[in-house]
Short mmCIF file of C-alpha atoms in Angstrom, two decimals:
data_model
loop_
_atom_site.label_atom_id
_atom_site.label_comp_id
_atom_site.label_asym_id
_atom_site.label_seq_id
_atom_site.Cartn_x
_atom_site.Cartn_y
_atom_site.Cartn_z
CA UNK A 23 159.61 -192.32 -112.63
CA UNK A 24 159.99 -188.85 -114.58
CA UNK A 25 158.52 -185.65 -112.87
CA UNK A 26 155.02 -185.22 -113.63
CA UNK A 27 154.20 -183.09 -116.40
CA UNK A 28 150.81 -180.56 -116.28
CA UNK A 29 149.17 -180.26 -119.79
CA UNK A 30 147.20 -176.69 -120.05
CA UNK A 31 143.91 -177.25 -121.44
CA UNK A 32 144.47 -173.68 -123.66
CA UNK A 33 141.58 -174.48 -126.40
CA UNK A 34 138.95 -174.65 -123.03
CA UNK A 35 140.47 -171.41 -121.40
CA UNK A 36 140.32 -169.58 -124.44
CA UNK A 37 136.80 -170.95 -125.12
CA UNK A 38 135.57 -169.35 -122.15
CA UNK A 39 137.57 -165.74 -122.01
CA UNK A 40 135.38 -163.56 -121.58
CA UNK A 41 134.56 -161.17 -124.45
CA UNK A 42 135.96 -157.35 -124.79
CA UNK A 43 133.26 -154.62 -123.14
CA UNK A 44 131.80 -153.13 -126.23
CA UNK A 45 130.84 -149.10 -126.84
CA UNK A 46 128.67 -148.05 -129.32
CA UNK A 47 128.52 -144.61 -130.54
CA UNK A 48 125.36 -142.90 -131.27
CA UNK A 49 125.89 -140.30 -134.15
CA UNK A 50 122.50 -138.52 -135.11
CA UNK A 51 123.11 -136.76 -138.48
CA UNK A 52 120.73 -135.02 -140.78
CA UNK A 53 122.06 -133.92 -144.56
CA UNK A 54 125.44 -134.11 -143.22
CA UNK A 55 126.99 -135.37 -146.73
CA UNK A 56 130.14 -133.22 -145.79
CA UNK A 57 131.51 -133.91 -142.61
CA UNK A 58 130.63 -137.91 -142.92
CA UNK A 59 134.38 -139.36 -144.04
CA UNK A 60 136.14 -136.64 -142.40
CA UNK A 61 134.39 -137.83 -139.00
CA UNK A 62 135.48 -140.98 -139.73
CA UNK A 63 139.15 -140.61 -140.87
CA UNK A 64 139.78 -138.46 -137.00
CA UNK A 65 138.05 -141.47 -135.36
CA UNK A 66 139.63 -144.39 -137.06
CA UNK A 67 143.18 -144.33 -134.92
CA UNK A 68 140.87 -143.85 -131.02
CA UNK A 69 138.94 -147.18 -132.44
CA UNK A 70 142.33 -148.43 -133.33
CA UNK A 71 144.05 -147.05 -129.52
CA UNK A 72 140.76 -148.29 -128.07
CA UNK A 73 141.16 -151.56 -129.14
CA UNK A 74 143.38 -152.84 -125.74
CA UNK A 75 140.59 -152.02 -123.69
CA UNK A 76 137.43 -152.40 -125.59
CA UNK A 77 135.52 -153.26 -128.61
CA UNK A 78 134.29 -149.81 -130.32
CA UNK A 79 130.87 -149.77 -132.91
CA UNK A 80 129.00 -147.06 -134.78
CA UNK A 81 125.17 -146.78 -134.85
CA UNK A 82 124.11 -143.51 -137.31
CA UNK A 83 121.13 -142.29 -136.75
CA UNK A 84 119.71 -141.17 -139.79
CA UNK A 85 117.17 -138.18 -139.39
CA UNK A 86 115.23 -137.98 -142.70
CA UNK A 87 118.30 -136.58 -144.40
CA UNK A 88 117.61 -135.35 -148.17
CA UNK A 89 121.08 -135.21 -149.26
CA UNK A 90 124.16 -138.24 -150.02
CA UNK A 91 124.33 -138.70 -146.00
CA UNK A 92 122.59 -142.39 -146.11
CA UNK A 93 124.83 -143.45 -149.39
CA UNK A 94 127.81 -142.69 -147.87
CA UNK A 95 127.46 -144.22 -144.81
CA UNK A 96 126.39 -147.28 -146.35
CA UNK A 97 129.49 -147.13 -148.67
CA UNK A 98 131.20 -146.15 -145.63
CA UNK A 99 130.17 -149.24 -144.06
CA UNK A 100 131.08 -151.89 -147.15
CA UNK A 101 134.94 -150.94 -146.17
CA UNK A 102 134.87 -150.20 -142.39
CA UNK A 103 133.50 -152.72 -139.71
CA UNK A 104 131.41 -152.04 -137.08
CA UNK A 105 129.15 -149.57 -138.89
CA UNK A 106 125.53 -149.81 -138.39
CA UNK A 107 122.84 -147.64 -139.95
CA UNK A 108 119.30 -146.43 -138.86
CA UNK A 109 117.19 -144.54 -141.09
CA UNK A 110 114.43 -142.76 -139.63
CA UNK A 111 111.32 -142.27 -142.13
CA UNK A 112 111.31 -138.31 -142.20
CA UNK A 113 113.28 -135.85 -140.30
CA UNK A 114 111.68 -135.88 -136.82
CA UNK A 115 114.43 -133.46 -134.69
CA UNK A 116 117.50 -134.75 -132.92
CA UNK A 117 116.11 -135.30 -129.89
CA UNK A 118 113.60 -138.46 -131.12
CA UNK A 119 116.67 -139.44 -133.28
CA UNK A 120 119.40 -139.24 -130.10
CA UNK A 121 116.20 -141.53 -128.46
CA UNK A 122 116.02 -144.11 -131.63
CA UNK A 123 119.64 -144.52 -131.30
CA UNK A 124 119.28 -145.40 -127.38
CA UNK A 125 117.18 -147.75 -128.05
CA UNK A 126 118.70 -149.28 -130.51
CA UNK A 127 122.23 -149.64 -129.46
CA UNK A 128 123.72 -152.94 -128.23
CA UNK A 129 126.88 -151.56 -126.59
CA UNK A 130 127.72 -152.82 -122.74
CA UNK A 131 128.15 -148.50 -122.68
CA UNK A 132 127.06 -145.91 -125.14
CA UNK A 133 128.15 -142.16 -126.34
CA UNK A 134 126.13 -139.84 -128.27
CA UNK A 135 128.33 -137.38 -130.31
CA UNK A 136 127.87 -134.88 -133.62
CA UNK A 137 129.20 -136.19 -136.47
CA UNK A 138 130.39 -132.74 -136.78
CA UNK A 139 134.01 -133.25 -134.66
CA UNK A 140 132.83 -130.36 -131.90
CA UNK A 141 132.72 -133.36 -130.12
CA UNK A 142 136.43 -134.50 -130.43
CA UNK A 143 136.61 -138.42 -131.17
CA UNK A 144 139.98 -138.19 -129.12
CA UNK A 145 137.90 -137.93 -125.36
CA UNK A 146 136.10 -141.07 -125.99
CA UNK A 147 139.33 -142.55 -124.87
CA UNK A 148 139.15 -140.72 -121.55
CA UNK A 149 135.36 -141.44 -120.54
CA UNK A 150 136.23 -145.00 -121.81
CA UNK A 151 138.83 -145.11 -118.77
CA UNK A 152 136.84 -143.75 -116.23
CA UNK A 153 133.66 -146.38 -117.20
CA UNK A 154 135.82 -149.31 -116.93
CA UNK A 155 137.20 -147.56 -113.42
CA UNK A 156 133.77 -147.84 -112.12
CA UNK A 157 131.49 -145.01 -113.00
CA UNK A 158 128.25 -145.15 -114.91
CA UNK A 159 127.97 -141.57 -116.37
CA UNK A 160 131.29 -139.62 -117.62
CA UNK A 161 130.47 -136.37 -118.63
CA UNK A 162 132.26 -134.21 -121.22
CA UNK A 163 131.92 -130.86 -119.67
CA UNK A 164 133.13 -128.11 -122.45
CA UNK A 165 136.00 -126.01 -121.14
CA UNK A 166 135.67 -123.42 -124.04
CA UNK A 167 133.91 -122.96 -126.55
CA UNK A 168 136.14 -121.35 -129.31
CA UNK A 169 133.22 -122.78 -131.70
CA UNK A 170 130.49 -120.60 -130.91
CA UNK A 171 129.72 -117.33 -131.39
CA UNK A 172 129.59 -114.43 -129.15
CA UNK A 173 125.54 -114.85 -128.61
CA UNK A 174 125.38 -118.42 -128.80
CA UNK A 175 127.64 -118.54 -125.79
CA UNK A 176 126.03 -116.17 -123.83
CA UNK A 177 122.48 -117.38 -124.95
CA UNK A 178 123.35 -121.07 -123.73
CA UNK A 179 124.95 -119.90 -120.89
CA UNK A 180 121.71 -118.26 -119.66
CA UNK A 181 119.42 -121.20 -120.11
CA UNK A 182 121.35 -123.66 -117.95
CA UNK A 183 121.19 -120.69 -114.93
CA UNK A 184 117.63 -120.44 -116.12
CA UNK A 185 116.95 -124.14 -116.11
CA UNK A 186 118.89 -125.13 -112.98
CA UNK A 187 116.68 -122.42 -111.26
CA UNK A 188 113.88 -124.13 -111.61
CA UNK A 189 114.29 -127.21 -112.27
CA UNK A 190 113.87 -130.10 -109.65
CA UNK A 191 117.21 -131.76 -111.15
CA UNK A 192 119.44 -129.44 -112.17
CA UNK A 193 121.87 -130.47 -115.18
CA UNK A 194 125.62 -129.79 -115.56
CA UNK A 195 126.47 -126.63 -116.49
CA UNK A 196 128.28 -126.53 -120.19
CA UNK A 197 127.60 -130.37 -120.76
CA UNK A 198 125.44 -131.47 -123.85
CA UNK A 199 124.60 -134.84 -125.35
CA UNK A 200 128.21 -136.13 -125.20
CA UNK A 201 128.77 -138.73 -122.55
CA UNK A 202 129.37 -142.09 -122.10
CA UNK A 203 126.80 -143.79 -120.43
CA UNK A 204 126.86 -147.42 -118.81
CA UNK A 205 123.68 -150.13 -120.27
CA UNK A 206 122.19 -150.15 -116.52
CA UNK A 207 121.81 -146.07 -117.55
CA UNK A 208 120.43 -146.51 -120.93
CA UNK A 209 118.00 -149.04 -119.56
CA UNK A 210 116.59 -146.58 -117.16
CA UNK A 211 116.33 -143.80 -119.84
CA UNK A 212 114.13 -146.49 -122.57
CA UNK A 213 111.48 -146.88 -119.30
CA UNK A 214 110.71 -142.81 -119.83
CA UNK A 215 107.80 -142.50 -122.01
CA UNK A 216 108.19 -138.83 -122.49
CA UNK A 217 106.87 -137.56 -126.23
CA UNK A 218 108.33 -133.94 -125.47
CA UNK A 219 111.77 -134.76 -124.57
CA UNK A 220 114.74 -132.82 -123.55
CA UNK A 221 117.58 -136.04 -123.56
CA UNK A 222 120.12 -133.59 -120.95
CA UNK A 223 117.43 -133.39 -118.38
CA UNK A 224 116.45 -136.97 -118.35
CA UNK A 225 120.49 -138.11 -118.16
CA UNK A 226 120.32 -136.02 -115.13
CA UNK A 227 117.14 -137.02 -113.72
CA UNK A 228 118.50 -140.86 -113.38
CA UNK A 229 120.99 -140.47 -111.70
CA UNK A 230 123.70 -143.19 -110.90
CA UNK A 231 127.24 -142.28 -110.51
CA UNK A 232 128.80 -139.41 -112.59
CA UNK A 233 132.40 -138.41 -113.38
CA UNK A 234 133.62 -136.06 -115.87
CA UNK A 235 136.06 -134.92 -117.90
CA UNK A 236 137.18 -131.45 -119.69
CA UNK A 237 137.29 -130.89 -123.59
CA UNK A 238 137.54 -127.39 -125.98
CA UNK A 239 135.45 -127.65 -128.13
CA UNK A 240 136.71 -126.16 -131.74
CA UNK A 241 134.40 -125.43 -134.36
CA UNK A 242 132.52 -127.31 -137.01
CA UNK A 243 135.10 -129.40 -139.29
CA UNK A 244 133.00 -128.95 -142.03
CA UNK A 245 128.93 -128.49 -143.49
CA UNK A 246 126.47 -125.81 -141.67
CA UNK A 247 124.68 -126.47 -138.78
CA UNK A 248 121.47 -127.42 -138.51
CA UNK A 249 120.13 -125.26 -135.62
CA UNK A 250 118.77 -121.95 -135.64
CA UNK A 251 118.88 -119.53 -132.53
CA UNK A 252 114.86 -120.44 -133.48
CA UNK A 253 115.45 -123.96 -132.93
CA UNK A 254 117.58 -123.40 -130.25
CA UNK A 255 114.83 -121.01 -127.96
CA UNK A 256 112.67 -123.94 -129.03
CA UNK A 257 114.82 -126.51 -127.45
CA UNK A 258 115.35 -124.60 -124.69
CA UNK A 259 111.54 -124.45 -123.76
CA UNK A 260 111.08 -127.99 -124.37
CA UNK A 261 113.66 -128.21 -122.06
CA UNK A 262 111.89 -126.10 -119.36
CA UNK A 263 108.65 -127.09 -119.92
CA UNK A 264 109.24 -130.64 -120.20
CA UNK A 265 111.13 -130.94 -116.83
CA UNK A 266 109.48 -128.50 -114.37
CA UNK A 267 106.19 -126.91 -113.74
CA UNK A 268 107.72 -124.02 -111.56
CA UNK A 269 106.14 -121.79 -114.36
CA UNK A 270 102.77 -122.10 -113.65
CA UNK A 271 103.69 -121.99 -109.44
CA UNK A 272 105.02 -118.74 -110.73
CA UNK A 273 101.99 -117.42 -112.10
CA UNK A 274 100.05 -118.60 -109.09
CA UNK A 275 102.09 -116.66 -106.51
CA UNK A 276 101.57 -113.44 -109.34
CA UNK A 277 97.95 -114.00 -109.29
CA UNK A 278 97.76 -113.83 -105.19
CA UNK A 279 100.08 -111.18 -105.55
CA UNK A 280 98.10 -108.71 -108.16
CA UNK A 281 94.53 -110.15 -106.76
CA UNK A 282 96.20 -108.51 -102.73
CA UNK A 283 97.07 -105.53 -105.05
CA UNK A 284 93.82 -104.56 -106.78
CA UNK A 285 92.14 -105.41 -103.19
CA UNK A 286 93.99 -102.67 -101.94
CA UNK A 287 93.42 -100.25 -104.46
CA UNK A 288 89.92 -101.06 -104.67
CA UNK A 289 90.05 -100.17 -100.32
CA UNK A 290 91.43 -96.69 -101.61
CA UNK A 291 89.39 -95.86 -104.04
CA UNK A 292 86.54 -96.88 -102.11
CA UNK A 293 87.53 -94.62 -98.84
CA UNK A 294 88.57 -91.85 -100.94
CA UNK A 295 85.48 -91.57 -102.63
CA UNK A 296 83.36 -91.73 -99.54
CA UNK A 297 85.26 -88.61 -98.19
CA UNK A 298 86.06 -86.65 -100.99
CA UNK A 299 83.46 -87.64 -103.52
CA UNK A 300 83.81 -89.17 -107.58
CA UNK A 301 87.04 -88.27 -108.95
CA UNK A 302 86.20 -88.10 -112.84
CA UNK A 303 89.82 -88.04 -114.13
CA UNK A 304 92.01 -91.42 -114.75
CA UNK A 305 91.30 -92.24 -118.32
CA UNK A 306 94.75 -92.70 -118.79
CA UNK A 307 95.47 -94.51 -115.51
CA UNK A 308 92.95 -96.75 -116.47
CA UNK A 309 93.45 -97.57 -119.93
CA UNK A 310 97.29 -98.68 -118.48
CA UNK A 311 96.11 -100.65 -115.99
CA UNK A 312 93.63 -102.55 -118.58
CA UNK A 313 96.89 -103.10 -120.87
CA UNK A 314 99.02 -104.22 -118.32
CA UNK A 315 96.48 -106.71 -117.22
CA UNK A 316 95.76 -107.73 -120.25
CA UNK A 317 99.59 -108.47 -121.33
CA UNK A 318 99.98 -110.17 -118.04
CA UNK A 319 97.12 -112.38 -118.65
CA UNK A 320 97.68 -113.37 -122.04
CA UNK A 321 101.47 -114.13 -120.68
CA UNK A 322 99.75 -116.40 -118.79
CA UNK A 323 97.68 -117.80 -121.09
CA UNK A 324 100.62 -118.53 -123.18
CA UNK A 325 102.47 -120.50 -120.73
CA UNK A 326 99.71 -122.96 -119.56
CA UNK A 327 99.06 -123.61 -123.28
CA UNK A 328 102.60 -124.70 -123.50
CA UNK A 329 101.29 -127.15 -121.00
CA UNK A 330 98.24 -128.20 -122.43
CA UNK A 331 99.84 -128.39 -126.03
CA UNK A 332 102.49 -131.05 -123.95
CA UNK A 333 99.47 -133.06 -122.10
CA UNK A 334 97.58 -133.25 -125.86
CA UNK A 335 100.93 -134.68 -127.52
CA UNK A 336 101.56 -137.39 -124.62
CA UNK A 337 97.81 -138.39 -124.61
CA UNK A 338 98.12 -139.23 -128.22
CA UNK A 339 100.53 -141.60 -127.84
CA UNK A 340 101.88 -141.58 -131.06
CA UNK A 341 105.80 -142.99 -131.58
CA UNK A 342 108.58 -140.32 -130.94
CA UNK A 343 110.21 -141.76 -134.26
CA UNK A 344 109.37 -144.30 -137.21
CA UNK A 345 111.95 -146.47 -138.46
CA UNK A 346 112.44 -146.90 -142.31
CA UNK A 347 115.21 -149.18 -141.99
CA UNK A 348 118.22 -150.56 -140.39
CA UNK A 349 121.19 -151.85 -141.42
CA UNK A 350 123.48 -154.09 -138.76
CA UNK A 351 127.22 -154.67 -138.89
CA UNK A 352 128.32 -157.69 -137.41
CA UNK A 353 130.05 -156.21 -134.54
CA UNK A 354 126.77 -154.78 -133.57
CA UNK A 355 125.14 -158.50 -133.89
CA UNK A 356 128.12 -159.87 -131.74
#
């Protein structure tokens, strides 16, 4: 009797290998006609490198843009797989469109990045090692910033001392919307409701396990930008605003602090008319006091609207975005 031969059942085992981890990128763009093939053409070899370790998609994010961007993605798409497109109904800021993307993505882990190559295609391939090592967040902190100018370095900067001040969770300093974040993360993020939304605070506030890597980040490859040192003060109080209310604490301990004050004063004026009678003169001291008040009060004013304006937009409830349309690839579907 011949020695017994074992048959592999090799249809069966490949039947149930288990499918490649997928990452989907979020790319939020808005009349970015220019920079659209060029993004593509510097990320088409890291999909290709990625492909040993995972499966690699594109969601666009499509926010109201009134140029060739949603034509050429689509054509875009017709000759590259794994492109998927979501077209917002009218431009509603990057924020709600970074958000539409979340919750539309399919990826086991997904990355937000500018379509814009600041955010260099060629670091996906690092946070994409560190996620299948075991961490849920990987950071892309920027190690320089040869991009920006002067002011817009300095300016940014300043907020994140400003924010991590007062914030209750601070956020990494130098880190935007470029990370790579596991599903279990992006599940916890679509359960926050929040209408005025600053996306960098709420990665932080979830928490989970964080790693990080280092990047330079170079300037624009092509197109202008879309943000304004306007839009960018207006970010930057959504961000504050949205995420803390040591502002209005503030103003309470300045209230005590001026009502003690003019208590005083009142005690001196007071004793030192008693004993030396009315003291006609102090137009002038007067009239400063009155403006100072005044500006300080209106200061205040300003900042609890902020608030109020927030607590009218949540209590309408309306959607952060509207979708026109979306167009799945098949990797996205698989």
């Amino acid at each position: 009797m011949g020695p017994k031969v074992i048959q592999l059942d090799t249809e069966r085992r490949e039947a149930t290998a288990p499918a490649p981890r997928r990452v989907t990128l979020i790319v939020p763009v808005y009349n970015e006609e220019a920079s659209i093939a060029l993004f593509l053409d510097r990320l088409s070899p890291v999909i290709e490198e990625a492909g040993t370790l995972v499966r690699i998609d594109i969601l666009f994010v499509n926010d109201g843009s009134r140029d060739r961007t949603e034509r050429l993605i689509l054509a875009e798409a017709e000759r590259r797989p794994g492109i998927s497109l979501l077209n917002l109904s009218r431009n509603f800021g990057k924020e709600a469109a970074l958000t539409a993307g979340l919750h539309h993505a399919t990826g086991d882990a997904m990355i937000p990045l500018d379509v814009d190559l600041q955010d260099p295609p060629e670091v996906i391939l690092l946070m994409i090692r560190r996620w299948l090592d075991g961490a849920k967040i990987v950071n892309a902190r920027r190690n320089r910033r040869d991009g920006d100018s002067w002011l817009k370095s300095r300016s940014a900067g300043a907020f994140y001392r400003l924010f991590n001040a007062m914030a209750e969770r601070p956020i990494p300093r130098d880190v935007g919307d470029f990370r790579l974040m596991d599903r279990e993360v992006v599940q916890a993020i679509r359960q926050l409701g929040e209408r005025s939304r600053c996306n960098k605070a709420l990665f932080s506030w979830v928490g989970f396990e964080t790693e990080e890597v280092l990047y330079d980040r170079p300037a624009r490859a092509a197109g202008e930008t879309q943000w304004s040192y306007w839009k960018l003060a207006k970010l930057a109080l959504d961000a504050i605003f949205s995420s803390t209310t040591v502002p209005l604490r503030i103003w309470t301990w300045v209230g005590m602090l001026m009502a003690l004050v003019s208590l005083v004063y009142s005690l001196v004026v007071f004793i030192r008319t008693l004993a030396f009678g009315i003291d006609v003169p102090g137009y002038a001291s007067t009239a400063i006091l009155i403006l100072v008040f005044g500006g300080m009060n209106m200061f205040a004013l300003g900042i609890i609207g902020e608030y109020v304006g927030r607590i009218y937009t949540e209590v309408r409830q309306r959607p952060l975005y509207v979708v026109r349309s979306h167009h799945v690839s098949d990797m996205a579907e698989g």
